[in-house]
PDB file of C-alpha atoms in Angstrom:
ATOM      1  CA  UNK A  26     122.117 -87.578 218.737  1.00 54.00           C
ATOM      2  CA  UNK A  27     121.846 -90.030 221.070  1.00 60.00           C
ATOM      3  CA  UNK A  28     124.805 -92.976 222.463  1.00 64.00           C
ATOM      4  CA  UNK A  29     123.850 -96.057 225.261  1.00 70.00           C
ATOM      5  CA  UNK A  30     126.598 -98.485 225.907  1.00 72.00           C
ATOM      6  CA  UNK A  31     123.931-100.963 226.559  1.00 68.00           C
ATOM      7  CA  UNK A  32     120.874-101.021 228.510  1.00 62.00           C
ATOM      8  CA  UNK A  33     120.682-102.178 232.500  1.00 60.00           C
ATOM      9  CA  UNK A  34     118.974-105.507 231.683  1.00 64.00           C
ATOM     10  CA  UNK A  35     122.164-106.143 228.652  1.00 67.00           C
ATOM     11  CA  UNK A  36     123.434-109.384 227.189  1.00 76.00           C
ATOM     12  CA  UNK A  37     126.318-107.827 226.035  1.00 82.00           C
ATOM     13  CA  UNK A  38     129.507-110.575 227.053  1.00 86.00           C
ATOM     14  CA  UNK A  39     132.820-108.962 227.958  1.00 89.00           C
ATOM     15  CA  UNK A  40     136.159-110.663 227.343  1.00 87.00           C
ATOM     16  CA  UNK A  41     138.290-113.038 228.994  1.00 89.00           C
ATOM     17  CA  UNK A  42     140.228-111.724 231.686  1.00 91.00           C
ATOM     18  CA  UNK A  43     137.595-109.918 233.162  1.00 92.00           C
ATOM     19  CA  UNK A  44     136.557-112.629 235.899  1.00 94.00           C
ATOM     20  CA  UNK A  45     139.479-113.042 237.934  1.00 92.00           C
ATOM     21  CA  UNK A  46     137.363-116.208 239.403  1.00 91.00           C
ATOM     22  CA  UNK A  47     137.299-117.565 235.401  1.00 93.00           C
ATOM     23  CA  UNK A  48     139.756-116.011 233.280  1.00 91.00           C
ATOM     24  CA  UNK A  49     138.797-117.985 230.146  1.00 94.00           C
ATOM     25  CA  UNK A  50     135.183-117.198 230.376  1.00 92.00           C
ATOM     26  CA  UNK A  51     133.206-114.983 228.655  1.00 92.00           C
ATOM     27  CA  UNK A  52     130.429-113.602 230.425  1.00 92.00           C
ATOM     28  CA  UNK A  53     127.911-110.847 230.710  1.00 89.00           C
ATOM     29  CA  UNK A  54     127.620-108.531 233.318  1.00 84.00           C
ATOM     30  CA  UNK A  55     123.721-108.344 234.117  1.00 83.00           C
ATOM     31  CA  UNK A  56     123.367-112.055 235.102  1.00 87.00           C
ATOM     32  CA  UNK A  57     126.600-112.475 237.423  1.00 89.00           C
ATOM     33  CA  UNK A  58     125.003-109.219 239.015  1.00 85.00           C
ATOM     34  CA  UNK A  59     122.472-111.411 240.416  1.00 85.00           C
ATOM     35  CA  UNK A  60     125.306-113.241 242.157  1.00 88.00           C
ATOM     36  CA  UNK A  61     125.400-110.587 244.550  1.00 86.00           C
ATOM     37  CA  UNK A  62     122.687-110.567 246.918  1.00 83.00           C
ATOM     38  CA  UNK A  63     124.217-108.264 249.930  1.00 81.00           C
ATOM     39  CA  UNK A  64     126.109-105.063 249.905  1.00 79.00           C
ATOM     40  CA  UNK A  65     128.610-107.712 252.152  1.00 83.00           C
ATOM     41  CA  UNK A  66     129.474-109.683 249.221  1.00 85.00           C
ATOM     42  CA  UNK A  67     130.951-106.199 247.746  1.00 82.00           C
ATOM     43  CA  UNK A  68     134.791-106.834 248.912  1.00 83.00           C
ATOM     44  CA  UNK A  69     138.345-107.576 247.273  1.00 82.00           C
ATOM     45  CA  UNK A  70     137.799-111.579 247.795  1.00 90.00           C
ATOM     46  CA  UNK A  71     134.435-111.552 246.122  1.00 93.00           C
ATOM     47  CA  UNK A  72     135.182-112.619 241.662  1.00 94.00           C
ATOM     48  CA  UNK A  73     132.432-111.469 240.658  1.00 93.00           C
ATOM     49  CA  UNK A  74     132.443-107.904 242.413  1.00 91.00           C
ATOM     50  CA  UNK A  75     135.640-108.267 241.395  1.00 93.00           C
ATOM     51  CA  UNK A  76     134.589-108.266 237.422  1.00 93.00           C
ATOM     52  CA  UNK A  77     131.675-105.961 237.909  1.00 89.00           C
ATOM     53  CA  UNK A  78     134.426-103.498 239.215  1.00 89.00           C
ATOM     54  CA  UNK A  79     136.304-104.579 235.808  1.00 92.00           C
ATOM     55  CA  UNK A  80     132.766-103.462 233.549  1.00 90.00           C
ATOM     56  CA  UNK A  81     132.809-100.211 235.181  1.00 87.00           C
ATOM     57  CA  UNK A  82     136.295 -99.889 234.729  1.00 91.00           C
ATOM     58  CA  UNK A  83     136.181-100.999 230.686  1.00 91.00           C
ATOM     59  CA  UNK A  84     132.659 -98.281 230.481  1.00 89.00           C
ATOM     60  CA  UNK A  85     134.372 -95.469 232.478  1.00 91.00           C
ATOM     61  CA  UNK A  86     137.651 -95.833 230.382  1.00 93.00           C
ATOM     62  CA  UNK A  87     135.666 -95.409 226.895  1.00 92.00           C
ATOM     63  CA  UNK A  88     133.936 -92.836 228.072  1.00 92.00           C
ATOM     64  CA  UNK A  89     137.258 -91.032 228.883  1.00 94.00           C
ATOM     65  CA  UNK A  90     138.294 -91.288 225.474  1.00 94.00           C
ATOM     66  CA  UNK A  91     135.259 -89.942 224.039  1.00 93.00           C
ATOM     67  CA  UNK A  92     134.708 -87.084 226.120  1.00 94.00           C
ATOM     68  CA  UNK A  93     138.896 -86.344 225.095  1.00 94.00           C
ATOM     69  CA  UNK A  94     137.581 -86.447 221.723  1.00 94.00           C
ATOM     70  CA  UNK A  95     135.001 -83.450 222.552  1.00 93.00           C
ATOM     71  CA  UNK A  96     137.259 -81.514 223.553  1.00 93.00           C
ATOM     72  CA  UNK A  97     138.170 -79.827 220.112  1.00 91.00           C
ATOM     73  CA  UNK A  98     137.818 -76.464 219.568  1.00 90.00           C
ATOM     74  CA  UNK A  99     133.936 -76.105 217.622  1.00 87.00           C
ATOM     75  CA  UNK A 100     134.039 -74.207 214.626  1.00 88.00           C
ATOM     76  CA  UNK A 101     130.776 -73.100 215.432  1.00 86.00           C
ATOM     77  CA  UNK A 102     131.568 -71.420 218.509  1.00 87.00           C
ATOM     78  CA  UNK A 103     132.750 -67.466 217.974  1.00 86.00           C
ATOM     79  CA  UNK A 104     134.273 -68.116 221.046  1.00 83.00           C
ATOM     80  CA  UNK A 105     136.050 -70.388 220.564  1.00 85.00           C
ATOM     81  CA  UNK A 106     134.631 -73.307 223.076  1.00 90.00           C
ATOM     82  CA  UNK A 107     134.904 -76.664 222.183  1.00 93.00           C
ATOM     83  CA  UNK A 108     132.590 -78.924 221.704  1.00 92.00           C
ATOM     84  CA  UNK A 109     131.743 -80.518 224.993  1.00 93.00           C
ATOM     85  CA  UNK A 110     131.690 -76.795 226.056  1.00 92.00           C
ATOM     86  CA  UNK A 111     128.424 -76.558 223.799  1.00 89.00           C
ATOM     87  CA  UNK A 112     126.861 -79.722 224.348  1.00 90.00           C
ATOM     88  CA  UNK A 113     126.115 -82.000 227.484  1.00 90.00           C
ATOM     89  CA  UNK A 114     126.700 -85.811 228.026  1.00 90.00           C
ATOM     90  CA  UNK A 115     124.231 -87.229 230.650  1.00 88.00           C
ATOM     91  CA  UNK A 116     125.762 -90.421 232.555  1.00 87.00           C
ATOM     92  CA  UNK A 117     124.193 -92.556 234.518  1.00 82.00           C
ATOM     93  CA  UNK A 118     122.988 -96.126 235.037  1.00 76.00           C
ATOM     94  CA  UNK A 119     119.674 -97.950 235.538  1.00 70.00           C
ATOM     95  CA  UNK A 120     120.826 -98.816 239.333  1.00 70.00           C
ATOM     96  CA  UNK A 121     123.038 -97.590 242.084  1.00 70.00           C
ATOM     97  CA  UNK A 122     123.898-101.171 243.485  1.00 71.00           C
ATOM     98  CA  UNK A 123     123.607-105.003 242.503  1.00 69.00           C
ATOM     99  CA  UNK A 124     120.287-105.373 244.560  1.00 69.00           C
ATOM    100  CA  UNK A 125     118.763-102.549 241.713  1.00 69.00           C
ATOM    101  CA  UNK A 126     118.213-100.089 244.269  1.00 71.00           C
ATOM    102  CA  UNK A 127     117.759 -96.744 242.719  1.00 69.00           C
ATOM    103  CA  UNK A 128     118.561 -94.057 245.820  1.00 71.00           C
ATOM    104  CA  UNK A 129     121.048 -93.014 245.922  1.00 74.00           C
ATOM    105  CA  UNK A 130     121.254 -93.046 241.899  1.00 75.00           C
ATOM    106  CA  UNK A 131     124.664 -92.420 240.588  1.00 79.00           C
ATOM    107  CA  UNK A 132     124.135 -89.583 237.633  1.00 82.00           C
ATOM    108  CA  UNK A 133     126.688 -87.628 236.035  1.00 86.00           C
ATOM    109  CA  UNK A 134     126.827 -84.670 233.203  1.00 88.00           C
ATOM    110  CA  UNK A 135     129.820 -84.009 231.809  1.00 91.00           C
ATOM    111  CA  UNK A 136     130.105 -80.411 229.467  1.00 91.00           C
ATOM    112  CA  UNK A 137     127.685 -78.282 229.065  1.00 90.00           C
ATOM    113  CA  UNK A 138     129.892 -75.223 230.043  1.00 89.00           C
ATOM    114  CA  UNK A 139     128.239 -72.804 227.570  1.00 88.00           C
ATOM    115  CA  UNK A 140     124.772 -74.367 228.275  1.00 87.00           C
ATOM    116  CA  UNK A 141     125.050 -72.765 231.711  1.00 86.00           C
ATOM    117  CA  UNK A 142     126.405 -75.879 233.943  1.00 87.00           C
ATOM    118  CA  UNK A 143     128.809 -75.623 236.695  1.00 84.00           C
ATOM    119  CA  UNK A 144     131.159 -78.580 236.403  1.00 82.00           C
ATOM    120  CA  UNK A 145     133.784 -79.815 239.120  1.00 81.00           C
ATOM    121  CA  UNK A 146     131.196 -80.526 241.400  1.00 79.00           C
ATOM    122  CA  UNK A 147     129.974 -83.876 243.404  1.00 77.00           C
ATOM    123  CA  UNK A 148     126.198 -82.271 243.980  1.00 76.00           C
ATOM    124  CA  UNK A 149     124.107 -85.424 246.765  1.00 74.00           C
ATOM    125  CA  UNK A 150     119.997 -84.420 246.803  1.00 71.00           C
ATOM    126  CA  UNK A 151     118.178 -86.965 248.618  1.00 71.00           C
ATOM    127  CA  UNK A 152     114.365 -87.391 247.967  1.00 71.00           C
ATOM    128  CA  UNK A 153     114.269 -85.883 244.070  1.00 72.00           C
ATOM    129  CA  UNK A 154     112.718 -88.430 241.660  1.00 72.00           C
ATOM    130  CA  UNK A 155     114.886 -89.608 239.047  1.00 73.00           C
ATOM    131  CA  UNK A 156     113.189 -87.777 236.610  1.00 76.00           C
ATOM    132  CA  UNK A 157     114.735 -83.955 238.231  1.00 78.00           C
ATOM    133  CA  UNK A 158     118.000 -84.964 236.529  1.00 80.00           C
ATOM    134  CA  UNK A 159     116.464 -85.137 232.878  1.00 82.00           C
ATOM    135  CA  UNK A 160     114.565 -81.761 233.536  1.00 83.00           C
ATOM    136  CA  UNK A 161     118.026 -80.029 234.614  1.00 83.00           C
ATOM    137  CA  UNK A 162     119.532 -81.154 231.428  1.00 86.00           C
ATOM    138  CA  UNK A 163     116.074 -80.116 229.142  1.00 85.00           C
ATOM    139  CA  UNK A 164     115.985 -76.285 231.076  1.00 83.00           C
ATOM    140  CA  UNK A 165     119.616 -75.919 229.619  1.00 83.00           C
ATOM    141  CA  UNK A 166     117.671 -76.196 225.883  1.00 85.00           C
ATOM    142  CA  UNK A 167     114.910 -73.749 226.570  1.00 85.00           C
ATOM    143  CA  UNK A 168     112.690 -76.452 227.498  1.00 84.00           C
ATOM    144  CA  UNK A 169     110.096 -76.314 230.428  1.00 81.00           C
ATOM    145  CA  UNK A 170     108.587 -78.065 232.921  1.00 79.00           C
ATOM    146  CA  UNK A 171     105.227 -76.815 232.070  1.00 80.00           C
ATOM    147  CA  UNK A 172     105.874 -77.846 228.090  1.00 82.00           C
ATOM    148  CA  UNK A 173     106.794 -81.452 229.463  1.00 79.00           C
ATOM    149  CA  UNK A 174     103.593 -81.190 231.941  1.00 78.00           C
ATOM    150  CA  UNK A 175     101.201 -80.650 229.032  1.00 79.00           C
ATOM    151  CA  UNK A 176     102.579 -83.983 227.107  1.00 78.00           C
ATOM    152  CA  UNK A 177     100.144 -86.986 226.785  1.00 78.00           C
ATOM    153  CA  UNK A 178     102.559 -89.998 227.103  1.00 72.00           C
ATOM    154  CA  UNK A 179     100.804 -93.401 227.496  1.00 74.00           C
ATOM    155  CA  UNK A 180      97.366 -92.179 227.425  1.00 78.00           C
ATOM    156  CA  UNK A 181      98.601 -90.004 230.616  1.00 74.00           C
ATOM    157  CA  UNK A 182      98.331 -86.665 230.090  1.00 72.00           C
ATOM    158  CA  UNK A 183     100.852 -84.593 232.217  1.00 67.00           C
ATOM    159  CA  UNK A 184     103.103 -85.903 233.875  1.00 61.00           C
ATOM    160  CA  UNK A 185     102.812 -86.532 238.165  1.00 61.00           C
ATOM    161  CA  UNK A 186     106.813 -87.141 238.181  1.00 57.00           C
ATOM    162  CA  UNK A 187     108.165 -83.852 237.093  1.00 64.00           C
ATOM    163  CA  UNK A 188     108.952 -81.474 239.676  1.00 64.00           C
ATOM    164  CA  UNK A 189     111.635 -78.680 238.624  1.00 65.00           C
ATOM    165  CA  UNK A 190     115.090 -78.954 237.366  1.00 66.00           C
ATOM    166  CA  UNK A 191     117.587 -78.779 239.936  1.00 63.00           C
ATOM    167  CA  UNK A 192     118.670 -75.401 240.143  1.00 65.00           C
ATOM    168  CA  UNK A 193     122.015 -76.295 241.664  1.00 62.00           C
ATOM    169  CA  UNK A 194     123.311 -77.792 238.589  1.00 60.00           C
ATOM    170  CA  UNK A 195     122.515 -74.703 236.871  1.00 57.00           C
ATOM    171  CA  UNK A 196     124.824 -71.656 236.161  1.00 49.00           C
ATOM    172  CA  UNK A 197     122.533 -68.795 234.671  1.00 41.00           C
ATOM    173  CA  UNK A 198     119.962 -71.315 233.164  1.00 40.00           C
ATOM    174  CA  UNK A 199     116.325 -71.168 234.627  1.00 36.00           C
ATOM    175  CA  UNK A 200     113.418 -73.133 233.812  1.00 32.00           C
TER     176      UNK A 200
END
């Protein structure tokens, strides 16, 4: 299956209390992004990095409770993993700052252990497209870069962006 909190370009309004600048209002994260239009602005006396800060905050802390939830043993598993053991949760966002630059991109995978991922690890690769990070996660399911390659998507048949999974993720997993 597949989860998204919301997309990069959302409407979705969080709560009062979130703007320390306007704690009655109820506002959505995407447009006050556009507030910010220099990494400068980022700071403590800044509202609305201040409730961006607060978003990330309310997404990371849901995601902490459902990853806790994943971490039952799977009655599936003779070995008795649980489940995030034997399945992966891909992170990430559609930006890695307010001005929508994309490098460095924040991405994260959480589980995965009996997939063949190495966890407890902050991993930076500079100069990978985007699209590395989704063929890391498809070699732990058997899939390859040379299936993906021979895909028509669009009326474009391979595709120019995939290069190879990234290898350091990997524990005993090849493409």
């Amino acid at each position: 299956g597949l989860f998204q909190f919301s997309p990069g370009t959302n409407h979705v309004a969080f709560s009062a209390g979130m703007h320390p600048g306007q704690p009655n209002a109820i506002l959505m994260h995407h447009p006050v992004s556009h507030r910010i239009n220099s990494l400068g602005q980022i700071s403590k006396n800044n509202a609305d990095a201040e409730f961006l800060v607060n978003v990330e905050i309310w997404y990371n802390q849901r995601l902490a409770a459902f990853l806790n939830t994943l971490k039952v043993k799977d009655l599936n598993d003779p070995a008795g993993g649980t489940l995030l053991d034997n399945m992966v949760v891909p992170y990430l966002t559609e930006g890695s700052e307010t001005l929508h630059g994309h490098n460095p991109m924040p991405l994260a995978i959480f589980g995965g252990k009996n997939l063949g991922f190495k966890g407890g690890q902050y991993l930076k690769f500079s100069g990978r497209p985007y699209n590395d990070y989704w063929l890391t996660i498809f070699a732990a399911f058997g899939i390859t870069t040379a299936e993906l390659q021979g895909l028509t998507v669009n009326n474009v048949k391979g595709a120019p962006m995939l290069r190879s999974p990234n290898q350091g993720v990997l524990a005993g997993v090849r493409s």
